[in-house]
């Protein structure tokens, strides 16, 4: 896969700076029971003339079909679809919060970032009547803790994090996060952890029995102490080339997102394991910006992407599971493929949520670990 895996840092600083602007731009808001801000829904026309609307999306490179603009223009009869690229969630957030109107209609961002955008009042609530293909989603896809009921986001892909390893180079199958944090002698300097903040902390937090969403100072400090002790035994902190390191034999075990673990390598000697202490559930979503002037077309686009033929592309081409039952049932999934993971198994993972200002604690942890 050529796409650089996106950084999943939480945008607390961006959110704080942009909140006043967001409120002014949105023209009204309400609150969820948990106190988060929700923009008031616009009145949309189910039979709007889409030939008078055009679309612009921001998405990771390689995350949608190259021919999507041409197909959308032909299918939806919109004036056109422009695709802007971002390589990280952080870049997307800067783009979406830089002004009252970013020009973006639909943004692809990870779940906790959708939660942050919604708290800022920047998202249009999802109008289910304009997206009948929501019926194709697994029931589990409506139970995501950052947005239960898909009120302001629609899941596009989902997965988990675990240990990706060379079956021919490990002397014992890794089953615990401690296999990475306290590697045996034969794995010394042949192990990598991720570098982005929440994922750097994840193995330590889970090995200690803590939540991946903890904001408790004492728990974060214990995770930091464990990571500090692990650092001298690591090969590197690596979010992007760990698969290549495994293939070459430079690494024998790495922390990895499931879709980026190259289990489909022709040599067949790479496997993926979710540690016994548990892991996360990450989700990439589609959201509609409150500032969009093409909201009916934006809903039509999401509905089109949820078509089984279209949505199955992501699983076939980037090896990421999609939360679309009808799309997954179209696939011929090889036995042993990570695509076999059931939705209920994914929901065993702990959903990452926006931590607001507490995310700065993870920023400091990451900076201290990598600098120390």
Short mmCIF file of C-alpha atoms in Angstrom, two decimals, residues 14-370:
data_model
loop_
_atom_site.label_atom_id
_atom_site.label_comp_id
_atom_site.label_asym_id
_atom_site.label_seq_id
_atom_site.Cartn_x
_atom_site.Cartn_y
_atom_site.Cartn_z
CA UNK A 14 -6.94 22.81 17.33
CA UNK A 15 -10.35 22.28 18.88
CA UNK A 16 -9.77 24.83 21.62
CA UNK A 17 -8.55 27.45 19.15
CA UNK A 18 -11.36 26.88 16.69
CA UNK A 19 -14.35 26.55 18.99
CA UNK A 20 -15.40 30.20 19.00
CA UNK A 21 -15.08 30.37 15.23
CA UNK A 22 -17.05 27.16 14.86
CA UNK A 23 -19.93 28.42 16.99
CA UNK A 24 -20.14 31.63 15.00
CA UNK A 25 -20.01 29.78 11.71
CA UNK A 26 -22.67 27.24 12.55
CA UNK A 27 -25.55 29.51 13.44
CA UNK A 28 -26.98 27.47 16.29
CA UNK A 29 -26.24 24.42 18.38
CA UNK A 30 -27.52 22.09 21.08
CA UNK A 31 -25.89 19.64 23.45
CA UNK A 32 -25.79 15.87 23.85
CA UNK A 33 -26.45 14.35 27.24
CA UNK A 34 -22.69 14.13 27.70
CA UNK A 35 -22.34 17.88 27.17
CA UNK A 36 -20.79 17.78 23.70
CA UNK A 37 -21.96 20.36 21.18
CA UNK A 38 -24.24 19.33 18.34
CA UNK A 39 -24.99 21.66 15.46
CA UNK A 40 -28.64 22.13 14.60
CA UNK A 41 -29.68 20.11 11.55
CA UNK A 42 -30.45 21.99 8.36
CA UNK A 43 -33.68 21.44 6.45
CA UNK A 44 -32.72 19.30 3.46
CA UNK A 45 -34.70 18.39 0.38
CA UNK A 46 -34.86 14.66 -0.40
CA UNK A 47 -35.58 15.46 -4.05
CA UNK A 48 -33.07 18.27 -4.47
CA UNK A 49 -31.70 18.87 -7.97
CA UNK A 50 -28.17 17.53 -7.64
CA UNK A 51 -27.20 18.86 -11.06
CA UNK A 52 -26.90 22.26 -9.37
CA UNK A 53 -24.54 20.96 -6.69
CA UNK A 54 -20.87 20.01 -6.74
CA UNK A 55 -18.72 18.21 -4.19
CA UNK A 56 -15.28 18.36 -2.65
CA UNK A 57 -13.95 15.73 -0.27
CA UNK A 58 -10.75 15.36 1.72
CA UNK A 59 -9.43 11.82 2.12
CA UNK A 60 -6.23 9.82 2.54
CA UNK A 61 -4.38 9.02 -0.67
CA UNK A 62 -5.40 5.63 -2.04
CA UNK A 63 -8.37 5.31 0.30
CA UNK A 64 -11.04 5.53 -2.41
CA UNK A 65 -11.05 4.38 -6.07
CA UNK A 66 -9.19 6.65 -8.50
CA UNK A 67 -12.24 6.64 -10.77
CA UNK A 68 -14.59 7.75 -7.96
CA UNK A 69 -15.01 11.35 -9.29
CA UNK A 70 -16.03 10.17 -12.74
CA UNK A 71 -18.37 7.51 -11.38
CA UNK A 72 -20.00 9.90 -8.90
CA UNK A 73 -20.55 12.53 -11.59
CA UNK A 74 -22.17 9.96 -13.84
CA UNK A 75 -24.24 8.25 -11.15
CA UNK A 76 -25.38 11.24 -9.07
CA UNK A 77 -25.45 13.80 -11.91
CA UNK A 78 -23.60 16.34 -9.78
CA UNK A 79 -21.53 19.01 -11.48
CA UNK A 80 -18.35 17.32 -10.32
CA UNK A 81 -16.35 15.79 -7.46
CA UNK A 82 -12.99 17.25 -6.44
CA UNK A 83 -10.69 15.17 -4.25
CA UNK A 84 -8.28 16.86 -1.84
CA UNK A 85 -5.77 14.65 -0.04
CA UNK A 86 -4.48 14.64 3.51
CA UNK A 87 -1.86 12.27 4.86
CA UNK A 88 -2.75 12.67 8.53
CA UNK A 89 -5.79 13.36 10.66
CA UNK A 90 -3.97 16.38 12.00
CA UNK A 91 -3.62 17.89 8.52
CA UNK A 92 -7.31 17.23 7.88
CA UNK A 93 -8.23 18.97 11.13
CA UNK A 94 -6.16 22.02 10.27
CA UNK A 95 -7.87 22.17 6.90
CA UNK A 96 -11.36 21.80 8.36
CA UNK A 97 -10.94 24.30 11.21
CA UNK A 98 -8.85 27.01 9.53
CA UNK A 99 -11.86 29.12 8.52
CA UNK A 100 -15.63 29.28 8.71
CA UNK A 101 -15.91 27.48 5.37
CA UNK A 102 -13.16 25.07 4.37
CA UNK A 103 -14.82 24.36 1.04
CA UNK A 104 -14.98 20.68 2.00
CA UNK A 105 -18.34 18.95 1.82
CA UNK A 106 -17.39 15.44 3.03
CA UNK A 107 -14.33 14.64 5.13
CA UNK A 108 -12.81 11.25 5.91
CA UNK A 109 -11.44 11.35 9.46
CA UNK A 110 -10.99 8.84 12.27
CA UNK A 111 -13.77 8.43 14.80
CA UNK A 112 -12.32 10.44 17.66
CA UNK A 113 -11.65 13.31 15.25
CA UNK A 114 -15.25 13.21 14.07
CA UNK A 115 -16.21 13.43 17.74
CA UNK A 116 -14.00 16.50 18.17
CA UNK A 117 -15.40 18.19 15.05
CA UNK A 118 -18.92 17.55 16.29
CA UNK A 119 -18.10 18.99 19.71
CA UNK A 120 -16.98 22.14 17.90
CA UNK A 121 -20.32 22.39 16.09
CA UNK A 122 -18.71 21.89 12.68
CA UNK A 123 -20.66 18.85 11.51
CA UNK A 124 -24.07 18.52 9.90
CA UNK A 125 -26.09 15.78 11.62
CA UNK A 126 -26.64 12.75 9.42
CA UNK A 127 -30.08 12.65 7.79
CA UNK A 128 -30.83 8.89 7.61
CA UNK A 129 -33.72 9.39 5.18
CA UNK A 130 -31.18 10.60 2.61
CA UNK A 131 -28.89 7.59 3.10
CA UNK A 132 -31.03 4.45 2.65
CA UNK A 133 -27.86 2.35 2.26
CA UNK A 134 -27.24 2.79 5.97
CA UNK A 135 -29.30 -0.37 6.14
CA UNK A 136 -26.27 -2.22 4.72
CA UNK A 137 -24.22 -1.58 7.85
CA UNK A 138 -23.71 -4.22 10.52
CA UNK A 139 -25.82 -3.54 13.64
CA UNK A 140 -22.53 -3.28 15.54
CA UNK A 141 -21.60 -0.26 13.42
CA UNK A 142 -24.26 1.76 15.24
CA UNK A 143 -22.76 1.01 18.67
CA UNK A 144 -19.47 2.89 18.37
CA UNK A 145 -18.81 4.78 21.57
CA UNK A 146 -17.63 8.01 19.94
CA UNK A 147 -20.96 8.32 18.05
CA UNK A 148 -23.64 5.81 19.05
CA UNK A 149 -26.39 5.67 16.47
CA UNK A 150 -24.23 7.33 13.78
CA UNK A 151 -25.74 10.73 14.58
CA UNK A 152 -23.01 12.77 12.87
CA UNK A 153 -20.67 10.25 11.20
CA UNK A 154 -20.85 7.16 8.99
CA UNK A 155 -18.16 4.49 9.44
CA UNK A 156 -16.07 3.67 6.37
CA UNK A 157 -13.44 1.21 7.61
CA UNK A 158 -12.63 -0.32 10.98
CA UNK A 159 -10.06 -2.53 12.62
CA UNK A 160 -7.78 -3.07 15.59
CA UNK A 161 -4.15 -2.95 16.67
CA UNK A 162 -1.96 -5.85 17.64
CA UNK A 163 1.34 -7.65 17.14
CA UNK A 164 2.48 -8.38 13.59
CA UNK A 165 5.31 -10.92 13.53
CA UNK A 166 7.50 -13.25 11.49
CA UNK A 167 6.40 -16.78 12.21
CA UNK A 168 9.79 -18.15 11.05
CA UNK A 169 11.90 -15.78 13.14
CA UNK A 170 10.17 -15.83 16.54
CA UNK A 171 11.03 -18.61 18.96
CA UNK A 172 7.65 -18.28 20.63
CA UNK A 173 4.36 -16.93 19.32
CA UNK A 174 3.75 -13.47 20.84
CA UNK A 175 0.51 -13.28 22.82
CA UNK A 176 1.07 -10.34 25.18
CA UNK A 177 1.92 -6.65 24.82
CA UNK A 178 4.81 -7.45 27.15
CA UNK A 179 6.40 -9.43 24.30
CA UNK A 180 7.02 -6.03 22.72
CA UNK A 181 7.64 -4.03 25.89
CA UNK A 182 9.95 -6.61 27.48
CA UNK A 183 11.30 -8.52 24.48
CA UNK A 184 13.24 -11.74 25.04
CA UNK A 185 16.95 -11.83 24.21
CA UNK A 186 16.37 -13.26 20.73
CA UNK A 187 14.18 -10.26 19.86
CA UNK A 188 16.51 -7.60 21.31
CA UNK A 189 16.60 -4.55 18.98
CA UNK A 190 14.23 -6.33 16.58
CA UNK A 191 10.96 -4.89 17.86
CA UNK A 192 9.14 -1.67 16.92
CA UNK A 193 6.37 0.34 18.56
CA UNK A 194 4.26 3.02 16.91
CA UNK A 195 5.25 6.65 17.22
CA UNK A 196 1.88 8.46 17.26
CA UNK A 197 0.65 9.42 20.67
CA UNK A 198 -2.35 7.21 21.46
CA UNK A 199 -0.82 4.18 19.76
CA UNK A 200 2.54 4.64 21.41
CA UNK A 201 0.80 4.49 24.78
CA UNK A 202 -1.61 1.66 23.90
CA UNK A 203 0.64 -1.40 24.56
CA UNK A 204 1.74 -0.07 27.95
CA UNK A 205 -1.75 0.96 29.03
CA UNK A 206 -3.27 -2.38 28.07
CA UNK A 207 -0.45 -4.40 29.63
CA UNK A 208 -1.09 -2.54 32.89
CA UNK A 209 -4.83 -3.16 32.69
CA UNK A 210 -5.74 0.49 32.02
CA UNK A 211 -8.15 2.00 29.52
CA UNK A 212 -6.75 3.34 26.25
CA UNK A 213 -8.86 6.42 26.99
CA UNK A 214 -7.56 7.04 30.50
CA UNK A 215 -6.91 10.61 31.53
CA UNK A 216 -5.63 9.71 35.00
CA UNK A 217 -2.18 11.17 35.61
CA UNK A 218 -0.98 8.24 37.69
CA UNK A 219 -1.95 5.69 35.04
CA UNK A 220 -0.36 7.68 32.23
CA UNK A 221 2.81 8.03 34.33
CA UNK A 222 2.98 4.25 34.89
CA UNK A 223 2.61 3.73 31.14
CA UNK A 224 5.37 6.27 30.53
CA UNK A 225 7.66 4.47 32.98
CA UNK A 226 7.06 1.17 31.20
CA UNK A 227 7.75 2.70 27.78
CA UNK A 228 10.89 4.39 29.08
CA UNK A 229 12.19 1.04 30.28
CA UNK A 230 11.30 -0.57 26.94
CA UNK A 231 12.98 2.03 24.72
CA UNK A 232 16.59 0.72 24.94
CA UNK A 233 15.42 -2.69 23.72
CA UNK A 234 13.56 -1.41 20.64
CA UNK A 235 14.71 -1.21 17.05
CA UNK A 236 12.65 1.92 16.38
CA UNK A 237 9.39 3.82 16.75
CA UNK A 238 7.74 3.25 13.38
CA UNK A 239 4.27 3.87 11.97
CA UNK A 240 4.96 3.46 8.28
CA UNK A 241 7.73 0.99 7.41
CA UNK A 242 7.27 -1.75 10.01
CA UNK A 243 5.90 -4.09 7.35
CA UNK A 244 9.02 -3.67 5.24
CA UNK A 245 11.19 -4.23 8.31
CA UNK A 246 9.37 -7.50 8.94
CA UNK A 247 9.73 -8.64 5.35
CA UNK A 248 13.46 -7.97 5.36
CA UNK A 249 13.97 -9.66 8.73
CA UNK A 250 15.26 -6.47 10.35
CA UNK A 251 12.31 -6.77 12.76
CA UNK A 252 10.69 -9.91 14.11
CA UNK A 253 7.74 -8.38 16.02
CA UNK A 254 6.04 -4.99 15.59
CA UNK A 255 3.03 -3.10 16.86
CA UNK A 256 0.72 -2.71 13.85
CA UNK A 257 -2.73 -1.82 12.66
CA UNK A 258 -4.29 -5.03 11.39
CA UNK A 259 -4.77 -3.79 7.82
CA UNK A 260 -1.12 -2.78 7.62
CA UNK A 261 0.24 -6.12 8.80
CA UNK A 262 1.37 -7.77 5.51
CA UNK A 263 -0.18 -11.15 6.21
CA UNK A 264 -0.77 -11.51 2.46
CA UNK A 265 2.97 -11.56 1.76
CA UNK A 266 3.65 -14.32 -0.81
CA UNK A 267 6.14 -16.03 1.51
CA UNK A 268 3.32 -16.65 4.00
CA UNK A 269 5.49 -16.12 7.07
CA UNK A 270 3.82 -13.06 8.60
CA UNK A 271 0.95 -13.31 11.09
CA UNK A 272 -1.10 -10.99 13.29
CA UNK A 273 -2.16 -11.46 16.91
CA UNK A 274 -4.36 -9.42 19.23
CA UNK A 275 -2.70 -9.65 22.68
CA UNK A 276 -4.55 -11.32 25.53
CA UNK A 277 -4.74 -8.03 27.45
CA UNK A 278 -6.98 -6.65 24.69
CA UNK A 279 -6.63 -3.78 22.25
CA UNK A 280 -8.48 -0.93 20.58
CA UNK A 281 -11.17 -0.50 17.96
CA UNK A 282 -10.27 2.21 15.46
CA UNK A 283 -12.78 3.50 12.93
CA UNK A 284 -12.39 5.80 9.94
CA UNK A 285 -15.53 7.76 9.17
CA UNK A 286 -17.25 10.00 6.65
CA UNK A 287 -18.66 13.29 7.97
CA UNK A 288 -20.54 16.17 6.35
CA UNK A 289 -19.37 19.68 7.15
CA UNK A 290 -21.95 22.09 8.53
CA UNK A 291 -20.53 24.75 6.18
CA UNK A 292 -21.25 22.64 3.07
CA UNK A 293 -23.55 24.27 0.53
CA UNK A 294 -24.14 20.88 -1.10
CA UNK A 295 -25.54 18.84 1.75
CA UNK A 296 -28.03 16.84 -0.32
CA UNK A 297 -25.24 15.84 -2.71
CA UNK A 298 -23.00 15.04 0.27
CA UNK A 299 -25.59 12.63 1.64
CA UNK A 300 -26.02 11.13 -1.84
CA UNK A 301 -22.26 10.58 -2.03
CA UNK A 302 -22.17 8.72 1.27
CA UNK A 303 -25.16 6.67 0.18
CA UNK A 304 -23.34 5.80 -3.05
CA UNK A 305 -20.18 4.76 -1.19
CA UNK A 306 -22.29 2.48 1.03
CA UNK A 307 -23.45 0.61 -2.07
CA UNK A 308 -22.01 -2.93 -1.60
CA UNK A 309 -20.22 -2.86 -4.95
CA UNK A 310 -18.50 0.42 -4.13
CA UNK A 311 -17.78 -0.12 -0.44
CA UNK A 312 -16.27 -3.57 -0.99
CA UNK A 313 -13.48 -1.84 -2.95
CA UNK A 314 -11.81 -0.79 0.31
CA UNK A 315 -11.59 -4.35 1.59
CA UNK A 316 -10.40 -5.70 -1.74
CA UNK A 317 -7.80 -3.01 -2.41
CA UNK A 318 -6.47 -1.77 0.92
CA UNK A 319 -7.15 -4.89 3.01
CA UNK A 320 -9.25 -3.01 5.55
CA UNK A 321 -12.48 -4.42 6.88
CA UNK A 322 -15.57 -2.35 6.13
CA UNK A 323 -18.58 -2.18 8.50
CA UNK A 324 -20.90 -2.97 5.60
CA UNK A 325 -22.47 -6.42 5.86
CA UNK A 326 -23.67 -6.47 2.27
CA UNK A 327 -20.25 -5.36 0.99
CA UNK A 328 -18.31 -7.94 3.00
CA UNK A 329 -20.62 -10.71 1.83
CA UNK A 330 -19.59 -9.95 -1.77
CA UNK A 331 -15.99 -10.86 -1.07
CA UNK A 332 -14.19 -14.15 -1.57
CA UNK A 333 -12.15 -14.00 1.63
CA UNK A 334 -9.18 -16.41 1.83
CA UNK A 335 -9.14 -18.65 4.89
CA UNK A 336 -7.02 -17.12 7.61
CA UNK A 337 -7.30 -13.59 6.22
CA UNK A 338 -7.69 -10.75 8.70
CA UNK A 339 -10.80 -9.81 6.73
CA UNK A 340 -12.48 -12.80 8.41
CA UNK A 341 -12.63 -10.92 11.73
CA UNK A 342 -16.25 -10.67 12.83
CA UNK A 343 -17.83 -7.36 13.93
CA UNK A 344 -18.50 -8.76 17.40
CA UNK A 345 -14.79 -9.56 17.74
CA UNK A 346 -13.87 -6.03 16.72
CA UNK A 347 -16.23 -4.62 19.33
CA UNK A 348 -14.25 -6.51 21.96
CA UNK A 349 -11.69 -3.75 21.39
CA UNK A 350 -11.98 -0.45 23.22
CA UNK A 351 -13.12 2.38 20.98
CA UNK A 352 -10.83 5.38 20.94
CA UNK A 353 -12.62 8.58 21.90
CA UNK A 354 -11.74 12.26 21.91
CA UNK A 355 -10.10 13.24 25.19
CA UNK A 356 -10.24 16.99 24.66
CA UNK A 357 -7.58 18.84 26.64
CA UNK A 358 -6.47 15.60 28.28
CA UNK A 359 -4.99 14.54 24.94
CA UNK A 360 -2.15 16.95 25.73
CA UNK A 361 -1.06 14.47 28.39
CA UNK A 362 -0.41 11.96 25.62
CA UNK A 363 1.42 14.61 23.60
CA UNK A 364 3.77 15.19 26.51
CA UNK A 365 4.20 11.44 27.06
CA UNK A 366 5.12 10.93 23.42
CA UNK A 367 7.53 13.86 23.37
CA UNK A 368 9.25 12.72 26.55
CA UNK A 369 9.61 9.11 25.40
CA UNK A 370 11.02 9.96 21.99
#
